[in-house]
Amino acid sequence: MTWQLRTRALDVDRPIVVGVLNVTPDSFSDGGLHDTPRAALSRAHQMVAEGADVLDVGGESTRPQGARDVPAAEERRRVTPVIALLRAALPHVPLSVDTVKSEVAEAALEAGVEIVNDVSGFRLDRRMAKICADARCGVILMHSRGTVSDMATFAHAQYGEAAVTDVLDELRAQRDMALDAGVAGEAIVLDPGLGFAKRSGLSLELLATLPRLAALGHPVMIGASRKRFIGEITTVTEPADRLHGTTGANVAALDRGARLFRVHDVRAARHALDVAWAVMRAGMAT
Ligand code: HH2
């Protein structure tokens, strides 16, 4: 399977590691670490050297402890210089922008991103679908509920008897809306949105049932990296110390059909996923 991006196609019949580059002062695990263009560039070089296939640049946090709405102009100011710098320094690496705002997506596309990663799955800004359709860029549609300031909380975490089915139905509706707006099916990646309006039990169920999501016919991405459900299982309170738990989630997800992995710790993900993939392929050959 290939994923159609703005100027190229990416082979997703192997694990794709997407390195997180948060140029925010307040992200839940790495806020303030890479929020100058120089620091971001140096981190980007490091992630590519460690095996990242794609870099995802974000200028607005959705962290559970009171994420603040960032005005579009401020978010644009944070991400566009970094994207332009990365485009020039690492032209072979596809870049993605993590935003729910069409104004930011437009500026990021102009600065050189190949992919728009919308954690609201095009729910929060109706112009988003048209802008992505016109740009013919890759899109990541993630499941969530609520607004940026409460989507990572439990404010909207009430589901019916079949919660996984509810999530899949909602995500399918967002996908259909993107298709109706003219986004190509081959440009779409779907993400269950682990931890977004979901208690840990539901995040685990979604991981366990990933083949149902993959059956919608698009490559599947997961963002388990350092998240709360991993902290709960491992009793690790510090997000940056949740690496080994993250590895467990990634490998389990790979085995269930996920092919794209949004991570903070690139080297560990690259090694673990490549080894797990080699085992899976050896199994297919016999
Ligand atoms: N998770 C976060 C942000 N963006 N995008 C996708 N597609 N999937 C995810 O699971 C996902 C995402 C939250 O993590 P992070 O960027 O590290 O934190 P913050 O939102 O605080 O910046």
GROMACS .gro file of C-alpha atoms and ligand atoms in nm:
model
  308
    1MET     CA    1   0.000   0.000   0.000
    2THR     CA    2   0.121   0.352  -0.070
    3TRP     CA    3   0.022   0.679   0.094
    4GLN     CA    4  -0.018   0.964  -0.154
    5LEU     CA    5   0.147   1.283  -0.026
    6ARG     CA    6   0.164   1.622  -0.191
    7THR     CA    7   0.469   1.562  -0.413
    8ARG     CA    8   0.549   1.195  -0.361
    9ALA     CA    9   0.408   0.861  -0.252
   10LEU     CA   10   0.526   0.682   0.060
   11ASP     CA   11   0.546   0.304   0.075
   12VAL     CA   12   0.357   0.202   0.389
   13ASP     CA   13   0.408  -0.172   0.357
   14ARG     CA   14   0.660  -0.140   0.641
   15PRO     CA   15   0.663   0.043   0.974
   16ILE     CA   16   0.681   0.419   0.925
   17VAL     CA   17   0.823   0.616   1.216
   18VAL     CA   18   0.686   0.968   1.251
   19GLY     CA   19   0.901   1.182   1.480
   20VAL     CA   20   0.719   1.437   1.698
   21LEU     CA   21   0.857   1.789   1.685
   22ASN     CA   22   0.655   2.005   1.921
   23VAL     CA   23   0.748   2.372   1.887
   24THR     CA   24   0.527   2.458   2.182
   25PRO     CA   25   0.608   2.594   2.527
   26ASP     CA   26   0.361   2.354   2.698
   27SER     CA   27   0.334   2.007   2.536
   28PHE     CA   28   0.271   1.733   2.790
   29SER     CA   29   0.606   1.558   2.765
   30ASP     CA   30   0.846   1.781   2.573
   31GLY     CA   31   0.704   2.134   2.596
   32GLY     CA   32   0.964   2.409   2.572
   33LEU     CA   33   1.247   2.180   2.460
   34HIS     CA   34   1.243   2.262   2.088
   35ASP     CA   35   1.060   2.592   2.062
   36THR     CA   36   1.326   2.793   1.885
   37PRO     CA   37   1.400   2.726   1.515
   38ARG     CA   38   1.760   2.636   1.601
   39ALA     CA   39   1.664   2.384   1.868
   40ALA     CA   40   1.394   2.240   1.641
   41LEU     CA   41   1.639   2.197   1.353
   42SER     CA   42   1.891   2.022   1.570
   43ARG     CA   43   1.624   1.787   1.709
   44ALA     CA   44   1.501   1.718   1.354
   45HIS     CA   45   1.849   1.620   1.236
   46GLN     CA   46   1.880   1.390   1.536
   47MET     CA   47   1.544   1.220   1.470
   48VAL     CA   48   1.627   1.165   1.102
   49ALA     CA   49   1.966   1.019   1.196
   50GLU     CA   50   1.784   0.786   1.434
   51GLY     CA   51   1.555   0.661   1.158
   52ALA     CA   52   1.248   0.887   1.139
   53ASP     CA   53   1.066   0.859   0.804
   54VAL     CA   54   0.844   1.166   0.857
   55LEU     CA   55   0.859   1.465   1.095
   56ASP     CA   56   0.537   1.602   1.247
   57VAL     CA   57   0.563   1.969   1.350
   58GLY     CA   58   0.309   2.095   1.604
   59GLY     CA   59   0.255   2.445   1.741
   60GLU     CA   60  -0.043   2.385   1.971
   61SER     CA   61  -0.065   2.146   2.265
   62THR     CA   62  -0.369   1.930   2.341
   63ARG     CA   63  -0.229   1.823   2.678
   64PRO     CA   64  -0.481   1.697   2.936
   65GLN     CA   65  -0.385   1.951   3.204
   66GLY     CA   66  -0.559   2.255   3.057
   67ALA     CA   67  -0.438   2.301   2.700
   68ARG     CA   68  -0.488   2.663   2.596
   69ASP     CA   69  -0.635   2.761   2.261
   70VAL     CA   70  -0.353   2.919   2.063
   71PRO     CA   71  -0.461   3.196   1.823
   72ALA     CA   72  -0.401   3.098   1.459
   73ALA     CA   73  -0.153   3.382   1.404
   74GLU     CA   74   0.059   3.269   1.700
   75GLU     CA   75   0.049   2.903   1.592
   76ARG     CA   76   0.149   3.005   1.239
   77ARG     CA   77   0.433   3.213   1.378
   78ARG     CA   78   0.558   2.910   1.572
   79VAL     CA   79   0.547   2.651   1.294
   80THR     CA   80   0.615   2.818   0.959
   81PRO     CA   81   0.978   2.931   1.015
   82VAL     CA   82   1.062   2.584   1.147
   83ILE     CA   83   0.895   2.413   0.851
   84ALA     CA   84   1.078   2.637   0.602
   85LEU     CA   85   1.407   2.567   0.775
   86LEU     CA   86   1.348   2.188   0.779
   87ARG     CA   87   1.236   2.188   0.416
   88ALA     CA   88   1.564   2.345   0.313
   89ALA     CA   89   1.783   2.136   0.543
   90LEU     CA   90   1.614   1.798   0.497
   91PRO     CA   91   1.448   1.807   0.153
   92HIS     CA   92   1.415   1.427   0.133
   93VAL     CA   93   1.213   1.400   0.457
   94PRO     CA   94   0.835   1.445   0.425
   95LEU     CA   95   0.703   1.698   0.677
   96SER     CA   96   0.366   1.705   0.843
   97VAL     CA   97   0.191   1.983   1.034
   98ASP     CA   98  -0.013   1.894   1.343
   99THR     CA   99  -0.296   2.149   1.342
  100VAL     CA  100  -0.677   2.177   1.350
  101LYS     CA  101  -0.676   2.522   1.185
  102SER     CA  102  -0.705   2.575   0.810
  103GLU     CA  103  -0.518   2.905   0.831
  104VAL     CA  104  -0.219   2.728   0.988
  105ALA     CA  105  -0.244   2.434   0.746
  106GLU     CA  106  -0.242   2.675   0.450
  107ALA     CA  107   0.069   2.855   0.574
  108ALA     CA  108   0.241   2.524   0.650
  109LEU     CA  109   0.161   2.387   0.303
  110GLU     CA  110   0.308   2.702   0.154
  111ALA     CA  111   0.620   2.655   0.366
  112GLY     CA  112   0.658   2.299   0.240
  113VAL     CA  113   0.465   2.033   0.435
  114GLU     CA  114   0.345   1.724   0.251
  115ILE     CA  115   0.091   1.617   0.515
  116VAL     CA  116  -0.176   1.775   0.737
  117ASN     CA  117  -0.231   1.589   1.067
  118ASP     CA  118  -0.565   1.705   1.211
  119VAL     CA  119  -0.642   1.568   1.559
  120SER     CA  120  -1.003   1.677   1.512
  121GLY     CA  121  -1.038   1.477   1.188
  122PHE     CA  122  -1.159   1.793   1.007
  123ARG     CA  123  -1.435   1.848   1.268
  124LEU     CA  124  -1.326   2.184   1.408
  125ASP     CA  125  -1.256   2.383   1.093
  126ARG     CA  126  -1.479   2.317   0.795
  127ARG     CA  127  -1.231   2.480   0.551
  128MET     CA  128  -0.969   2.220   0.633
  129ALA     CA  129  -1.109   1.953   0.399
  130LYS     CA  130  -1.119   2.185   0.099
  131ILE     CA  131  -0.770   2.319   0.160
  132CYS     CA  132  -0.628   1.967   0.180
  133ALA     CA  133  -0.824   1.856  -0.127
  134ASP     CA  134  -0.694   2.155  -0.326
  135ALA     CA  135  -0.336   2.101  -0.207
  136ARG     CA  136  -0.356   1.726  -0.279
  137CYS     CA  137  -0.157   1.667   0.037
  138GLY     CA  138  -0.153   1.361   0.261
  139VAL     CA  139  -0.398   1.383   0.552
  140ILE     CA  140  -0.411   1.214   0.891
  141LEU     CA  141  -0.765   1.204   1.031
  142MET     CA  142  -0.759   1.130   1.403
  143HIS     CA  143  -1.065   1.046   1.614
  144SER     CA  144  -1.142   1.285   1.897
  145ARG     CA  145  -1.435   1.467   2.051
  146GLY     CA  146  -1.465   1.820   2.187
  147THR     CA  147  -1.234   2.115   2.138
  148VAL     CA  148  -0.855   2.147   2.156
  149SER     CA  149  -0.876   2.248   2.522
  150ASP     CA  150  -1.078   1.944   2.636
  151MET     CA  151  -1.021   1.668   2.376
  152ALA     CA  152  -0.744   1.506   2.580
  153THR     CA  153  -0.964   1.497   2.894
  154PHE     CA  154  -1.259   1.271   2.980
  155ALA     CA  155  -1.517   1.550   2.930
  156HIS     CA  156  -1.655   1.370   2.621
  157ALA     CA  157  -1.561   1.012   2.710
  158GLN     CA  158  -1.918   0.877   2.732
  159TYR     CA  159  -1.985   0.598   2.483
  160GLY     CA  160  -2.258   0.340   2.426
  161GLU     CA  161  -2.234  -0.036   2.488
  162ALA     CA  162  -2.005  -0.081   2.185
  163ALA     CA  163  -1.753   0.198   2.232
  164VAL     CA  164  -1.511   0.078   1.963
  165THR     CA  165  -1.796   0.075   1.711
  166ASP     CA  166  -1.888   0.431   1.814
  167VAL     CA  167  -1.529   0.547   1.753
  168LEU     CA  168  -1.509   0.371   1.418
  169ASP     CA  169  -1.847   0.512   1.308
  170GLU     CA  170  -1.743   0.865   1.401
  171LEU     CA  171  -1.408   0.833   1.226
  172ARG     CA  172  -1.571   0.681   0.917
  173ALA     CA  173  -1.807   0.982   0.901
  174GLN     CA  174  -1.508   1.219   0.910
  175ARG     CA  175  -1.339   1.016   0.638
  176ASP     CA  176  -1.654   1.033   0.422
  177MET     CA  177  -1.666   1.409   0.473
  178ALA     CA  178  -1.305   1.436   0.353
  179LEU     CA  179  -1.382   1.223   0.046
  180ASP     CA  180  -1.690   1.433  -0.032
  181ALA     CA  181  -1.473   1.746  -0.020
  182GLY     CA  182  -1.244   1.593  -0.282
  183VAL     CA  183  -0.960   1.446  -0.074
  184ALA     CA  184  -0.831   1.133  -0.251
  185GLY     CA  185  -0.880   0.805  -0.064
  186GLU     CA  186  -0.510   0.722  -0.121
  187ALA     CA  187  -0.412   1.043   0.063
  188ILE     CA  188  -0.592   0.945   0.387
  189VAL     CA  189  -0.444   0.782   0.698
  190LEU     CA  190  -0.673   0.704   0.994
  191ASP     CA  191  -0.577   0.726   1.363
  192PRO     CA  192  -0.794   0.604   1.654
  193GLY     CA  193  -0.677   0.892   1.876
  194LEU     CA  194  -0.546   0.703   2.178
  195GLY     CA  195  -0.625   0.896   2.497
  196PHE     CA  196  -0.841   1.155   2.320
  197ALA     CA  197  -1.186   1.155   2.489
  198LYS     CA  198  -1.102   0.797   2.589
  199ARG     CA  199  -1.033   0.633   2.920
  200SER     CA  200  -0.742   0.388   2.924
  201GLY     CA  201  -0.966   0.083   2.885
  202LEU     CA  202  -1.099   0.216   2.556
  203SER     CA  203  -0.752   0.305   2.425
  204LEU     CA  204  -0.649  -0.056   2.495
  205GLU     CA  205  -0.962  -0.195   2.329
  206LEU     CA  206  -0.895   0.018   2.022
  207LEU     CA  207  -0.541  -0.117   2.004
  208ALA     CA  208  -0.670  -0.473   2.046
  209THR     CA  209  -0.924  -0.428   1.765
  210LEU     CA  210  -0.705  -0.233   1.518
  211PRO     CA  211  -0.785  -0.480   1.236
  212ARG     CA  212  -1.139  -0.335   1.239
  213LEU     CA  213  -0.997   0.013   1.177
  214ALA     CA  214  -0.755  -0.116   0.912
  215ALA     CA  215  -1.055  -0.278   0.737
  216LEU     CA  216  -1.176   0.072   0.643
  217GLY     CA  217  -0.905   0.051   0.376
  218HIS     CA  218  -0.658   0.322   0.479
  219PRO     CA  219  -0.317   0.294   0.644
  220VAL     CA  220  -0.349   0.318   1.023
  221MET     CA  221  -0.140   0.544   1.246
  222ILE     CA  222  -0.119   0.527   1.624
  223GLY     CA  223   0.012   0.781   1.870
  224ALA     CA  224   0.076   0.585   2.189
  225SER     CA  225   0.401   0.762   2.272
  226ARG     CA  226   0.435   0.841   2.644
  227LYS     CA  227   0.057   0.860   2.690
  228ARG     CA  228  -0.137   0.838   3.014
  229PHE     CA  229  -0.267   0.481   2.958
  230ILE     CA  230   0.094   0.363   2.941
  231GLY     CA  231   0.171   0.544   3.265
  232GLU     CA  232  -0.128   0.378   3.429
  233ILE     CA  233  -0.024   0.025   3.333
  234THR     CA  234   0.345   0.073   3.416
  235THR     CA  235   0.292   0.311   3.712
  236VAL     CA  236   0.543   0.549   3.553
  237THR     CA  237   0.429   0.903   3.630
  238GLU     CA  238   0.693   1.095   3.432
  239PRO     CA  239   0.591   1.093   3.060
  240ALA     CA  240   0.951   1.098   2.935
  241ASP     CA  241   1.016   0.772   3.127
  242ARG     CA  242   0.739   0.579   2.946
  243LEU     CA  243   0.963   0.460   2.662
  244HIS     CA  244   0.947   0.087   2.729
  245GLY     CA  245   0.570   0.092   2.773
  246THR     CA  246   0.544   0.285   2.446
  247THR     CA  247   0.751   0.018   2.272
  248GLY     CA  248   0.510  -0.251   2.395
  249ALA     CA  249   0.211  -0.062   2.256
  250ASN     CA  250   0.382   0.002   1.921
  251VAL     CA  251   0.480  -0.360   1.867
  252ALA     CA  252   0.134  -0.486   1.962
  253ALA     CA  253  -0.018  -0.230   1.722
  254LEU     CA  254   0.216  -0.327   1.437
  255ASP     CA  255   0.107  -0.687   1.475
  256ARG     CA  256  -0.258  -0.576   1.453
  257GLY     CA  257  -0.218  -0.372   1.135
  258ALA     CA  258  -0.086  -0.026   1.229
  259ARG     CA  259   0.187   0.096   0.994
  260LEU     CA  260   0.259   0.451   1.113
  261PHE     CA  261   0.384   0.531   1.460
  262ARG     CA  262   0.395   0.885   1.599
  263VAL     CA  263   0.672   0.885   1.859
  264HIS     CA  264   0.897   1.109   2.066
  265ASP     CA  265   1.174   0.846   2.100
  266VAL     CA  266   1.269   0.763   1.744
  267ARG     CA  267   1.564   0.528   1.786
  268ALA     CA  268   1.377   0.288   2.016
  269ALA     CA  269   1.072   0.283   1.789
  270ARG     CA  270   1.284   0.227   1.476
  271HIS     CA  271   1.472  -0.067   1.625
  272ALA     CA  272   1.175  -0.233   1.794
  273LEU     CA  273   0.943  -0.199   1.494
  274ASP     CA  274   1.205  -0.314   1.243
  275VAL     CA  275   1.277  -0.627   1.446
  276ALA     CA  276   0.907  -0.703   1.504
  277TRP     CA  277   0.844  -0.647   1.132
  278ALA     CA  278   1.127  -0.883   1.035
  279VAL     CA  279   0.972  -1.151   1.257
  280MET     CA  280   0.629  -1.094   1.100
  281ARG     CA  281   0.770  -1.118   0.749
  282ALA     CA  282   0.964  -1.433   0.831
  283GLY     CA  283   0.632  -1.578   0.949
  284MET     CA  284   0.460  -1.479   0.621
  285ALA     CA  285   0.730  -1.653   0.415
  286THR     CA  286   0.680  -1.993   0.577
  287HH2     N1  287  -0.126   1.281   1.991
  287HH2     C1  288  -0.088   1.405   2.026
  287HH2     C2  289  -0.077   1.506   1.929
  287HH2     N2  290  -0.102   1.481   1.800
  287HH2     N3  291  -0.165   1.329   1.629
  287HH2     C3  292  -0.204   1.206   1.591
  287HH2     N4  293  -0.229   1.179   1.462
  287HH2     N5  294  -0.218   1.103   1.683
  287HH2     C4  295  -0.194   1.123   1.816
  287HH2     O1  296  -0.212   1.027   1.895
  287HH2     C5  297  -0.154   1.254   1.859
  287HH2     C6  298  -0.140   1.356   1.762
  287HH2     C7  299  -0.053   1.435   2.168
  287HH2     O2  300   0.082   1.417   2.193
  287HH2     P1  301   0.196   1.533   2.194
  287HH2     O3  302   0.206   1.602   2.061
  287HH2     O4  303   0.322   1.477   2.242
  287HH2     O5  304   0.146   1.633   2.306
  287HH2     P2  305   0.079   1.777   2.303
  287HH2     O6  306  -0.057   1.763   2.242
  287HH2     O7  307   0.076   1.815   2.449
  287HH2     O8  308   0.166   1.868   2.221
   0.00000   0.00000   0.00000
